[in-house]
Short mmCIF file of C-alpha atoms and ligand atoms in Angstrom, two decimals:
data_model
loop_
_atom_site.label_atom_id
_atom_site.label_comp_id
_atom_site.label_asym_id
_atom_site.label_seq_id
_atom_site.Cartn_x
_atom_site.Cartn_y
_atom_site.Cartn_z
CA MET E 270 -85.99 90.78 -1.12
CA THR E 271 -89.10 90.94 -3.22
CA ASP E 272 -92.51 89.61 -1.44
CA GLU E 273 -92.41 87.15 -4.40
CA ASP E 274 -89.11 86.11 -3.31
CA LYS E 275 -89.89 85.73 0.19
CA ASN E 276 -92.74 83.74 -0.62
CA GLU E 277 -90.84 81.38 -2.55
CA MET E 278 -91.54 77.57 -2.24
CA ILE E 279 -88.72 75.66 -0.58
CA VAL E 280 -89.14 71.92 0.24
CA THR E 281 -86.47 69.88 1.30
CA PRO E 282 -86.22 67.36 4.02
CA TRP E 283 -84.62 70.19 6.16
CA GLU E 284 -86.89 73.05 5.11
CA VAL E 285 -90.31 73.88 4.49
CA LYS E 286 -90.98 77.85 3.30
CA GLY E 287 -93.18 79.65 1.52
CA LYS E 288 -96.62 79.08 -0.06
CA VAL E 289 -96.69 75.29 -0.59
CA ASP E 290 -97.80 74.29 -4.07
CA TYR E 291 -98.63 70.80 -3.70
CA GLN E 292 -99.68 69.84 -7.80
CA ARG E 293 -96.03 71.34 -8.40
CA LEU E 294 -94.43 69.31 -6.05
CA ILE E 295 -96.31 66.00 -7.52
CA LYS E 296 -94.52 67.37 -10.73
CA ASP E 297 -91.08 68.45 -9.71
CA PHE E 298 -90.67 65.49 -7.27
CA GLY E 299 -91.82 62.80 -10.03
CA THR E 300 -94.73 61.16 -7.53
CA GLN E 301 -98.27 60.29 -8.66
CA PRO E 302 -101.51 62.20 -7.34
CA LEU E 303 -103.68 60.37 -5.30
CA THR E 304 -106.48 59.07 -7.06
CA SER E 305 -110.21 58.47 -5.74
CA GLU E 306 -109.51 54.94 -7.24
CA LEU E 307 -106.90 54.35 -5.02
CA ILE E 308 -108.47 55.95 -2.06
CA GLN E 309 -111.32 53.48 -2.71
CA ARG E 310 -109.26 50.96 -2.82
CA LEU E 311 -107.74 51.79 0.55
CA ALA E 312 -111.29 52.23 1.92
CA LYS E 313 -111.79 48.59 1.29
CA HIS E 314 -109.60 47.42 3.68
CA MET E 315 -109.68 50.47 6.25
CA GLY E 316 -113.75 50.13 6.73
CA GLY E 317 -114.66 53.36 4.78
CA VAL E 318 -112.69 56.32 3.44
CA HIS E 319 -110.68 57.31 6.77
CA ILE E 320 -111.15 60.98 7.57
CA GLN E 321 -107.48 62.25 6.52
CA LEU E 322 -108.09 60.85 2.89
CA ARG E 323 -111.35 62.16 2.75
CA ARG E 324 -109.87 65.64 3.89
CA GLN E 325 -107.31 65.21 1.27
CA LEU E 326 -104.53 65.54 3.82
CA PHE E 327 -102.82 62.65 1.78
CA PHE E 328 -102.57 63.85 -1.76
CA SER E 329 -99.45 61.73 -3.78
CA HIS E 330 -98.12 58.67 -3.63
CA ARG E 331 -95.02 56.28 -5.21
CA ASP E 332 -96.17 52.58 -5.81
CA LEU E 333 -99.10 52.41 -3.75
CA ASP E 334 -101.18 50.68 -6.22
CA THR E 335 -98.09 48.00 -6.48
CA ILE E 336 -98.50 47.59 -2.68
CA LEU E 337 -102.43 46.97 -2.85
CA ASP E 338 -102.01 44.77 -5.90
CA LEU E 339 -99.25 42.64 -3.85
CA TYR E 340 -101.39 42.72 -0.68
CA ASP E 341 -104.71 41.10 -2.59
CA LYS E 342 -102.53 38.38 -4.03
CA GLY E 343 -101.33 37.45 -0.72
CA THR E 344 -98.45 39.21 -0.13
CA LYS E 345 -98.14 41.44 3.13
CA PHE E 346 -96.07 44.69 3.43
CA VAL E 347 -94.74 46.55 6.43
CA LEU E 348 -94.66 50.02 7.62
CA TYR E 349 -91.83 52.39 8.11
CA THR E 350 -91.99 55.78 9.54
CA GLY E 351 -89.76 58.09 11.94
CA ARG E 352 -89.00 61.21 13.44
CA GLY E 353 -85.79 63.55 13.47
CA PRO E 354 -85.70 64.26 17.42
CA SER E 355 -84.49 67.77 17.53
CA GLY E 356 -86.78 68.96 20.02
CA PRO E 357 -90.74 67.79 21.33
CA VAL E 358 -92.87 66.54 19.09
CA HIS E 359 -94.97 69.17 17.31
CA ILE E 360 -98.88 68.18 16.49
CA GLY E 361 -97.91 68.70 12.76
CA HIS E 362 -95.84 65.42 13.28
CA LEU E 363 -98.71 63.30 14.42
CA VAL E 364 -100.52 63.86 11.09
CA PRO E 365 -98.35 61.16 9.18
CA TRP E 366 -98.50 59.02 12.51
CA ILE E 367 -102.09 59.05 12.94
CA PHE E 368 -102.68 57.50 9.69
CA THR E 369 -99.56 54.74 9.97
CA LYS E 370 -101.36 53.85 13.28
CA GLN E 371 -104.62 53.18 11.30
CA LEU E 372 -102.93 51.34 8.17
CA GLN E 373 -101.21 48.99 11.11
CA ASP E 374 -104.50 48.46 12.35
CA ALA E 375 -106.23 47.59 8.89
CA PHE E 376 -103.34 45.67 7.52
CA GLY E 377 -101.86 44.09 10.44
CA ALA E 378 -98.71 45.34 9.19
CA ARG E 379 -95.60 45.51 11.21
CA LEU E 380 -94.46 49.05 11.39
CA TYR E 381 -90.38 50.25 11.85
CA PHE E 382 -90.19 53.56 13.53
CA GLN E 383 -86.82 55.18 13.20
CA MET E 384 -85.21 57.86 15.52
CA THR E 385 -83.00 59.66 13.89
CA ASP E 386 -80.64 61.19 16.56
CA ASP E 387 -77.69 60.92 14.04
CA GLU E 388 -79.24 62.74 11.65
CA LYS E 389 -80.07 65.90 13.92
CA PHE E 390 -76.92 65.43 15.46
CA VAL E 391 -74.81 65.88 12.08
CA ILE E 392 -77.06 68.60 10.28
CA GLU E 393 -77.05 71.18 12.69
CA ASP E 394 -74.17 72.76 13.91
CA ASN E 395 -74.65 73.15 17.77
CA ARG E 396 -76.32 70.05 18.39
CA ILE E 397 -74.98 67.72 21.19
CA LEU E 398 -75.08 63.74 20.24
CA LYS E 399 -76.04 62.86 23.82
CA GLU E 400 -79.06 65.39 23.74
CA THR E 401 -80.15 64.09 20.34
CA THR E 402 -80.36 60.73 21.69
CA ARG E 403 -82.05 61.62 24.87
CA LEU E 404 -84.90 63.88 22.84
CA ALA E 405 -85.16 60.26 20.66
CA TYR E 406 -86.35 58.37 23.82
CA ASP E 407 -88.56 61.10 24.84
CA ASN E 408 -90.16 61.54 21.46
CA ALA E 409 -90.82 57.66 21.39
CA LEU E 410 -93.50 58.09 24.07
CA ASP E 411 -95.61 60.33 21.99
CA VAL E 412 -95.46 57.53 19.23
CA ILE E 413 -96.40 55.05 21.90
CA ALA E 414 -99.11 57.45 23.04
CA LEU E 415 -100.99 57.04 19.60
CA GLY E 416 -101.80 53.63 20.42
CA PHE E 417 -99.40 51.63 18.28
CA LYS E 418 -99.42 47.74 19.31
CA PRO E 419 -96.21 46.95 20.76
CA GLU E 420 -96.16 43.25 19.27
CA ASN E 421 -96.33 44.65 15.91
CA THR E 422 -93.99 48.25 16.18
CA TYR E 423 -90.38 48.36 16.20
CA ILE E 424 -88.58 51.60 17.40
CA ILE E 425 -85.13 51.84 16.07
CA TYR E 426 -82.64 54.60 17.64
CA ASP E 427 -79.97 55.00 15.16
CA VAL E 428 -77.00 55.38 17.53
CA ASP E 429 -77.76 52.95 20.12
CA ASP E 430 -79.13 50.37 17.36
CA ILE E 431 -76.33 51.37 14.69
CA ASP E 432 -75.19 47.49 14.74
CA LEU E 433 -78.56 46.16 13.47
CA LEU E 434 -78.12 48.97 10.80
CA TYR E 435 -74.53 49.29 9.76
CA ASP E 436 -74.20 46.15 7.17
CA ILE E 437 -77.63 47.59 5.24
CA ALA E 438 -76.20 50.81 5.37
CA LEU E 439 -73.11 50.17 3.78
CA GLU E 440 -74.69 48.04 1.04
CA VAL E 441 -76.79 51.23 0.20
CA ALA E 442 -73.81 53.38 0.21
CA LYS E 443 -71.60 51.78 -1.68
CA ARG E 444 -74.12 51.91 -4.81
CA ILE E 445 -75.07 55.77 -4.26
CA THR E 446 -72.43 57.97 -6.05
CA TYR E 447 -71.63 61.62 -4.59
CA SER E 448 -72.88 62.90 -7.69
CA THR E 449 -76.63 61.52 -7.46
CA ALA E 450 -76.59 62.63 -3.43
CA ARG E 451 -75.47 66.32 -4.14
CA ALA E 452 -78.20 66.70 -6.91
CA THR E 453 -80.81 64.88 -4.83
CA PHE E 454 -79.78 66.88 -1.74
CA GLY E 455 -77.93 70.24 -2.71
CA PHE E 456 -74.77 69.17 -0.76
CA GLN E 457 -72.24 72.08 -0.81
CA ASP E 458 -68.49 71.65 -0.37
CA ASP E 459 -68.93 72.65 3.28
CA THR E 460 -71.40 69.89 3.61
CA ASN E 461 -69.97 67.74 6.60
CA LEU E 462 -69.25 63.95 5.64
CA GLY E 463 -71.94 62.55 8.64
CA TRP E 464 -74.47 64.55 6.64
CA ILE E 465 -73.49 63.03 3.59
CA PHE E 466 -73.61 59.42 4.42
CA TYR E 467 -76.58 59.75 6.61
CA PRO E 468 -79.02 58.94 3.71
CA ALA E 469 -78.05 55.46 3.69
CA VAL E 470 -78.89 55.16 7.21
CA GLN E 471 -82.40 56.53 6.56
CA ALA E 472 -82.53 53.89 3.66
CA VAL E 473 -82.03 51.08 5.88
CA PRO E 474 -85.38 50.34 7.53
CA CYS E 475 -87.04 49.90 4.19
CA PHE E 476 -84.91 46.57 4.11
CA ILE E 477 -84.32 45.48 7.60
CA HIS E 478 -87.20 43.13 7.77
CA LYS E 479 -85.72 40.52 5.71
CA LYS E 480 -82.36 40.83 7.89
CA LEU E 481 -84.84 40.13 10.81
CA THR E 482 -87.14 37.72 9.79
CA GLY E 483 -85.80 36.00 6.46
CA GLN E 484 -89.18 37.59 4.53
CA ASN E 485 -88.67 39.73 1.51
CA LEU E 486 -91.53 42.21 2.14
CA PRO E 487 -92.52 45.45 0.31
CA CYS E 488 -92.76 48.60 2.31
CA LEU E 489 -94.78 51.32 2.99
CA ILE E 490 -93.60 54.63 4.19
CA PRO E 491 -96.46 57.30 5.30
CA ALA E 492 -94.77 60.90 5.73
CA ALA E 493 -95.14 64.32 4.81
CA ILE E 494 -93.64 65.10 0.94
CA ASP E 495 -90.54 66.49 2.52
CA GLN E 496 -88.68 63.24 3.18
CA ASP E 497 -89.26 61.97 -0.42
CA PRO E 498 -85.72 62.98 -1.88
CA TYR E 499 -84.37 60.18 0.60
CA TRP E 500 -86.80 57.48 -0.99
CA ARG E 501 -85.91 58.52 -4.50
CA ILE E 502 -82.42 57.33 -4.02
CA THR E 503 -83.41 54.36 -2.11
CA ARG E 504 -85.61 53.21 -5.00
CA ASP E 505 -82.82 53.40 -7.33
CA ILE E 506 -81.01 50.96 -5.49
CA ALA E 507 -83.40 48.73 -4.07
CA GLN E 508 -83.55 46.28 -6.75
CA LYS E 509 -79.95 46.00 -7.17
CA LEU E 510 -79.73 44.80 -3.51
CA GLY E 511 -82.77 42.24 -3.99
CA TYR E 512 -85.44 44.13 -2.45
CA TYR E 513 -88.80 45.83 -3.62
CA LYS E 514 -88.54 49.57 -4.10
CA PRO E 515 -90.12 51.20 -0.97
CA ALA E 516 -93.81 52.69 -1.81
CA GLN E 517 -94.73 56.01 -0.37
CA ILE E 518 -98.14 57.75 0.55
CA HIS E 519 -97.43 61.43 1.44
CA ASN E 520 -99.10 64.22 3.53
CA ARG E 521 -99.57 67.80 3.17
CA PHE E 522 -97.98 70.10 5.95
CA LEU E 523 -100.02 71.23 8.79
CA PRO E 524 -99.52 74.71 8.65
CA GLY E 525 -97.54 76.78 11.46
CA LEU E 526 -99.68 79.69 13.65
CA GLY E 527 -97.65 82.12 11.22
CA ILE E 528 -97.93 83.06 7.69
CA GLY E 529 -96.83 80.37 5.16
CA GLY E 530 -94.72 77.24 5.20
CA LYS E 531 -95.37 74.45 7.80
CA MET E 532 -95.34 74.07 11.59
CA ASN E 533 -91.82 73.89 12.40
CA ALA E 534 -89.86 73.07 15.81
CA HIS E 535 -87.51 76.09 14.94
CA GLU E 536 -90.10 78.51 15.47
CA PRO E 537 -91.78 77.60 18.67
CA GLU E 538 -93.89 80.45 19.27
CA THR E 539 -95.91 79.32 16.08
CA ALA E 540 -95.89 75.34 16.95
CA ILE E 541 -98.02 73.59 19.32
CA PHE E 542 -95.91 70.99 21.12
CA THR E 543 -97.41 68.00 22.57
CA THR E 544 -95.91 68.83 25.93
CA ASP E 545 -97.16 72.65 25.93
CA PRO E 546 -99.10 73.42 28.67
CA PRO E 547 -102.66 74.86 28.43
CA ASP E 548 -101.64 78.41 29.33
CA LEU E 549 -99.11 78.58 26.44
CA VAL E 550 -101.52 76.76 24.05
CA LYS E 551 -103.82 79.33 24.39
CA GLN E 552 -101.39 82.33 23.93
CA LYS E 553 -99.94 80.70 20.65
CA ILE E 554 -103.26 80.52 19.36
CA TRP E 555 -104.39 83.54 20.37
CA ARG E 556 -101.70 85.12 18.41
CA ALA E 557 -102.17 83.06 15.22
CA PHE E 558 -102.61 84.44 11.77
CA THR E 559 -106.32 84.10 10.64
CA GLY E 560 -108.04 85.34 7.71
CA GLY E 561 -109.95 87.74 9.55
CA LYS E 562 -110.59 91.49 8.70
CA ALA E 563 -109.20 94.40 10.32
CA THR E 564 -112.28 95.25 12.52
CA VAL E 565 -115.26 93.30 13.91
CA SER E 566 -117.63 95.45 12.01
CA GLU E 567 -116.02 94.97 8.80
CA GLN E 568 -115.89 91.19 9.30
CA ARG E 569 -119.62 91.13 10.41
CA LYS E 570 -120.20 93.17 6.99
CA LEU E 571 -117.99 91.22 4.51
CA GLY E 572 -116.79 87.90 6.12
CA ALA E 573 -113.41 86.28 6.17
CA GLU E 574 -111.38 84.04 4.47
CA PRO E 575 -111.13 80.52 5.98
CA ASP E 576 -109.05 78.94 3.38
CA MET E 577 -106.46 81.41 4.11
CA CYS E 578 -106.87 81.12 8.02
CA THR E 579 -104.54 78.86 10.03
CA ILE E 580 -107.05 78.11 12.69
CA PHE E 581 -109.51 76.59 10.39
CA GLN E 582 -106.81 74.61 8.94
CA TYR E 583 -106.42 73.06 12.43
CA PHE E 584 -110.18 71.98 12.56
CA LEU E 585 -109.80 70.70 9.14
CA TYR E 586 -106.51 68.56 10.01
CA LEU E 587 -107.27 67.28 13.54
CA PHE E 588 -109.44 68.92 15.66
CA GLU E 589 -113.22 68.95 13.72
CA PRO E 590 -113.79 65.27 13.03
CA ASP E 591 -117.51 66.12 11.79
CA ASP E 592 -117.43 66.86 8.23
CA LYS E 593 -121.09 68.70 8.17
CA LYS E 594 -119.72 70.90 11.25
CA LEU E 595 -116.56 71.85 9.27
CA GLU E 596 -118.40 72.86 6.45
CA GLU E 597 -120.97 74.81 8.42
CA ARG E 598 -117.96 76.70 10.31
CA HIS E 599 -116.61 77.42 6.74
CA ARG E 600 -119.92 78.80 5.82
CA LYS E 601 -120.43 80.76 9.01
CA CYS E 602 -116.76 82.39 8.81
CA ARG E 603 -117.47 83.24 5.16
CA SER E 604 -120.59 85.08 5.96
CA GLY E 605 -119.18 86.88 8.99
CA GLU E 606 -121.48 84.98 11.57
CA ILE E 607 -118.31 83.89 13.47
CA LEU E 608 -115.60 85.81 14.31
CA CYS E 609 -111.86 84.95 14.76
CA GLY E 610 -111.96 85.30 18.41
CA ASP E 611 -114.69 82.51 18.58
CA CYS E 612 -112.89 79.90 16.24
CA LYS E 613 -109.89 80.56 18.55
CA LYS E 614 -111.50 79.72 21.71
CA GLU E 615 -113.10 76.79 20.59
CA LEU E 616 -109.83 75.70 19.07
CA THR E 617 -108.03 76.26 22.03
CA GLU E 618 -110.77 74.22 24.28
CA ARG E 619 -110.20 71.45 21.90
CA VAL E 620 -106.80 71.24 21.68
CA ASN E 621 -105.99 71.39 25.54
CA ALA E 622 -108.37 68.65 25.77
CA PHE E 623 -106.73 66.49 23.38
CA LEU E 624 -103.10 67.29 24.86
CA GLY E 625 -104.72 66.92 28.08
CA GLU E 626 -105.46 63.07 27.46
CA HIS E 627 -102.03 62.63 25.00
CA GLN E 628 -99.88 63.62 28.05
CA LYS E 629 -101.49 61.22 30.42
CA LYS E 630 -100.81 58.59 27.58
CA ARG E 631 -97.28 59.83 27.50
CA GLU E 632 -96.58 59.43 31.31
CA LYS E 633 -97.83 55.76 30.73
CA ALA E 634 -95.88 55.08 27.90
CA LYS E 635 -92.69 55.60 30.09
CA ASP E 636 -93.83 51.99 31.52
CA THR E 637 -93.72 50.49 27.94
CA LEU E 638 -90.80 51.91 26.29
CA ASP E 639 -88.64 48.78 26.24
CA GLN E 640 -91.62 46.69 24.69
CA PHE E 641 -91.22 48.53 21.34
CA HIS E 642 -87.36 48.88 21.35
CA ILE E 643 -86.39 46.89 18.16
CA LYS E 644 -83.82 45.11 20.24
CA ARG E 645 -86.28 44.21 23.32
P1 LIG W 1049 -89.49 65.09 11.12
O1 LIG W 1049 -88.87 64.75 12.35
O2 LIG W 1049 -89.19 66.16 10.62
O3 LIG W 1049 -90.97 64.84 10.85
C1 LIG W 1049 -91.64 63.57 11.50
C2 LIG W 1049 -92.75 63.19 10.52
O4 LIG W 1049 -93.50 64.44 10.23
C3 LIG W 1049 -93.78 64.87 9.01
N1 LIG W 1049 -93.59 66.36 9.14
C4 LIG W 1049 -95.08 66.91 9.21
N2 LIG W 1049 -96.39 66.58 8.55
C5 LIG W 1049 -97.61 67.44 8.73
N3 LIG W 1049 -97.31 68.43 9.08
C6 LIG W 1049 -96.09 69.17 9.41
N4 LIG W 1049 -96.06 70.44 9.88
C7 LIG W 1049 -95.07 68.32 9.62
N5 LIG W 1049 -93.76 68.60 9.70
C8 LIG W 1049 -93.07 67.36 9.49
C9 LIG W 1049 -92.34 64.67 8.29
O5 LIG W 1049 -92.68 64.66 7.16
C10 LIG W 1049 -92.17 63.19 9.12
O6 LIG W 1049 -92.82 62.34 8.28
N6 LIG W 1049 -85.49 62.48 8.40
C11 LIG W 1049 -86.96 62.26 9.22
C12 LIG W 1049 -87.07 61.32 10.52
C13 LIG W 1049 -87.13 59.51 9.77
C14 LIG W 1049 -88.47 59.50 8.90
C15 LIG W 1049 -88.19 58.15 8.38
C16 LIG W 1049 -89.67 60.27 8.43
C17 LIG W 1049 -86.46 58.70 9.27
N7 LIG W 1049 -87.06 57.75 8.94
C18 LIG W 1049 -89.09 57.51 7.81
C19 LIG W 1049 -90.47 59.69 7.79
C20 LIG W 1049 -90.34 58.62 7.11
C21 LIG W 1049 -87.14 63.58 10.23
O7 LIG W 1049 -86.39 64.54 10.45
O8 LIG W 1049 -88.54 63.90 10.39
#
């Protein structure tokens, strides 16, 4: 295998590898770039340009303009996002959820949040269903800890709530051919039937609001771009079923602490989980890939490369709210004024402070879990 092959970009709902070229994804997936005009339109409702938009963590969309046009004319929308409970939540997952919370607050939108214990069970050979279901309830604590409003947040646990979803899933499944699904997801002869049916289940929350309330509202999905193939097939059939096409706003991937790809639960040594204790966080950050030079004296003389450094990305995504201070860190890194050890130490302190608070809120969330369940 050549270095080029190893670095080849793969972005599917189940795998993200190599150096991610976001402009190419916009082209390949057929989405639209998030323009400054659209960012300004969002800013009007969100009390300014939200930090995640300023930092360009969201970069692409489908029909966000339509959602805003409708909203301006008096049609509200619902939000929809989710989690495939394959293990503990990592801090990359929080990126779209933090933005979703801002949207919920700014637009007063109801959120449907899907926990796909079924998906994780069917796509991985050694998974036990009881375990993915247990993880679904465990991961919900992270969602609640972010401060979503219970009265406006409806968590769906696929296996336990399938009675609520099944009729819509059937309507969707009936209208998607196997050849479309195969072309979209790359299904093979040995792909199991559960996996092939599953995309119909992930489509359901786009449409469920009408069944629950009688109101046909459009839906906006904040998520990383890996989930986009699901919405492509859902958009194809939405209008045939009398619904709006679901709209999306796509975020970039928080990288893992290694080289390339995204933070990924399957590589636990390069992912920071929300349940990690302080010592483990320190250890992981300490071993991270940076843009530093081989020796201190070389780095002092030549400076380092923040743009290829994973540690810098963490400040950019989540852990440096002040734009000026971020710029200053970038400059000092390039000039050799600060060393990788300095950044690692500061990042460790910030991540641990954040996780300390988050873990307390997670514990508290155990008392309110039921208030968020779609069947409350
Ligand atoms: P899952 O559990 O793989 O990911 C949950 C959410 O996190 C996003 N994401 C990331 N964002 C930033 N940086 C990363 N490193 C990173 N890794 C993952 C994902 O795009 C996703 O938004 N099939 C879904 C569950 C699901 C869902 C949905 C997700 C069901 N319905 C609607 C989004 C919207 C899954 O396995 O997500």
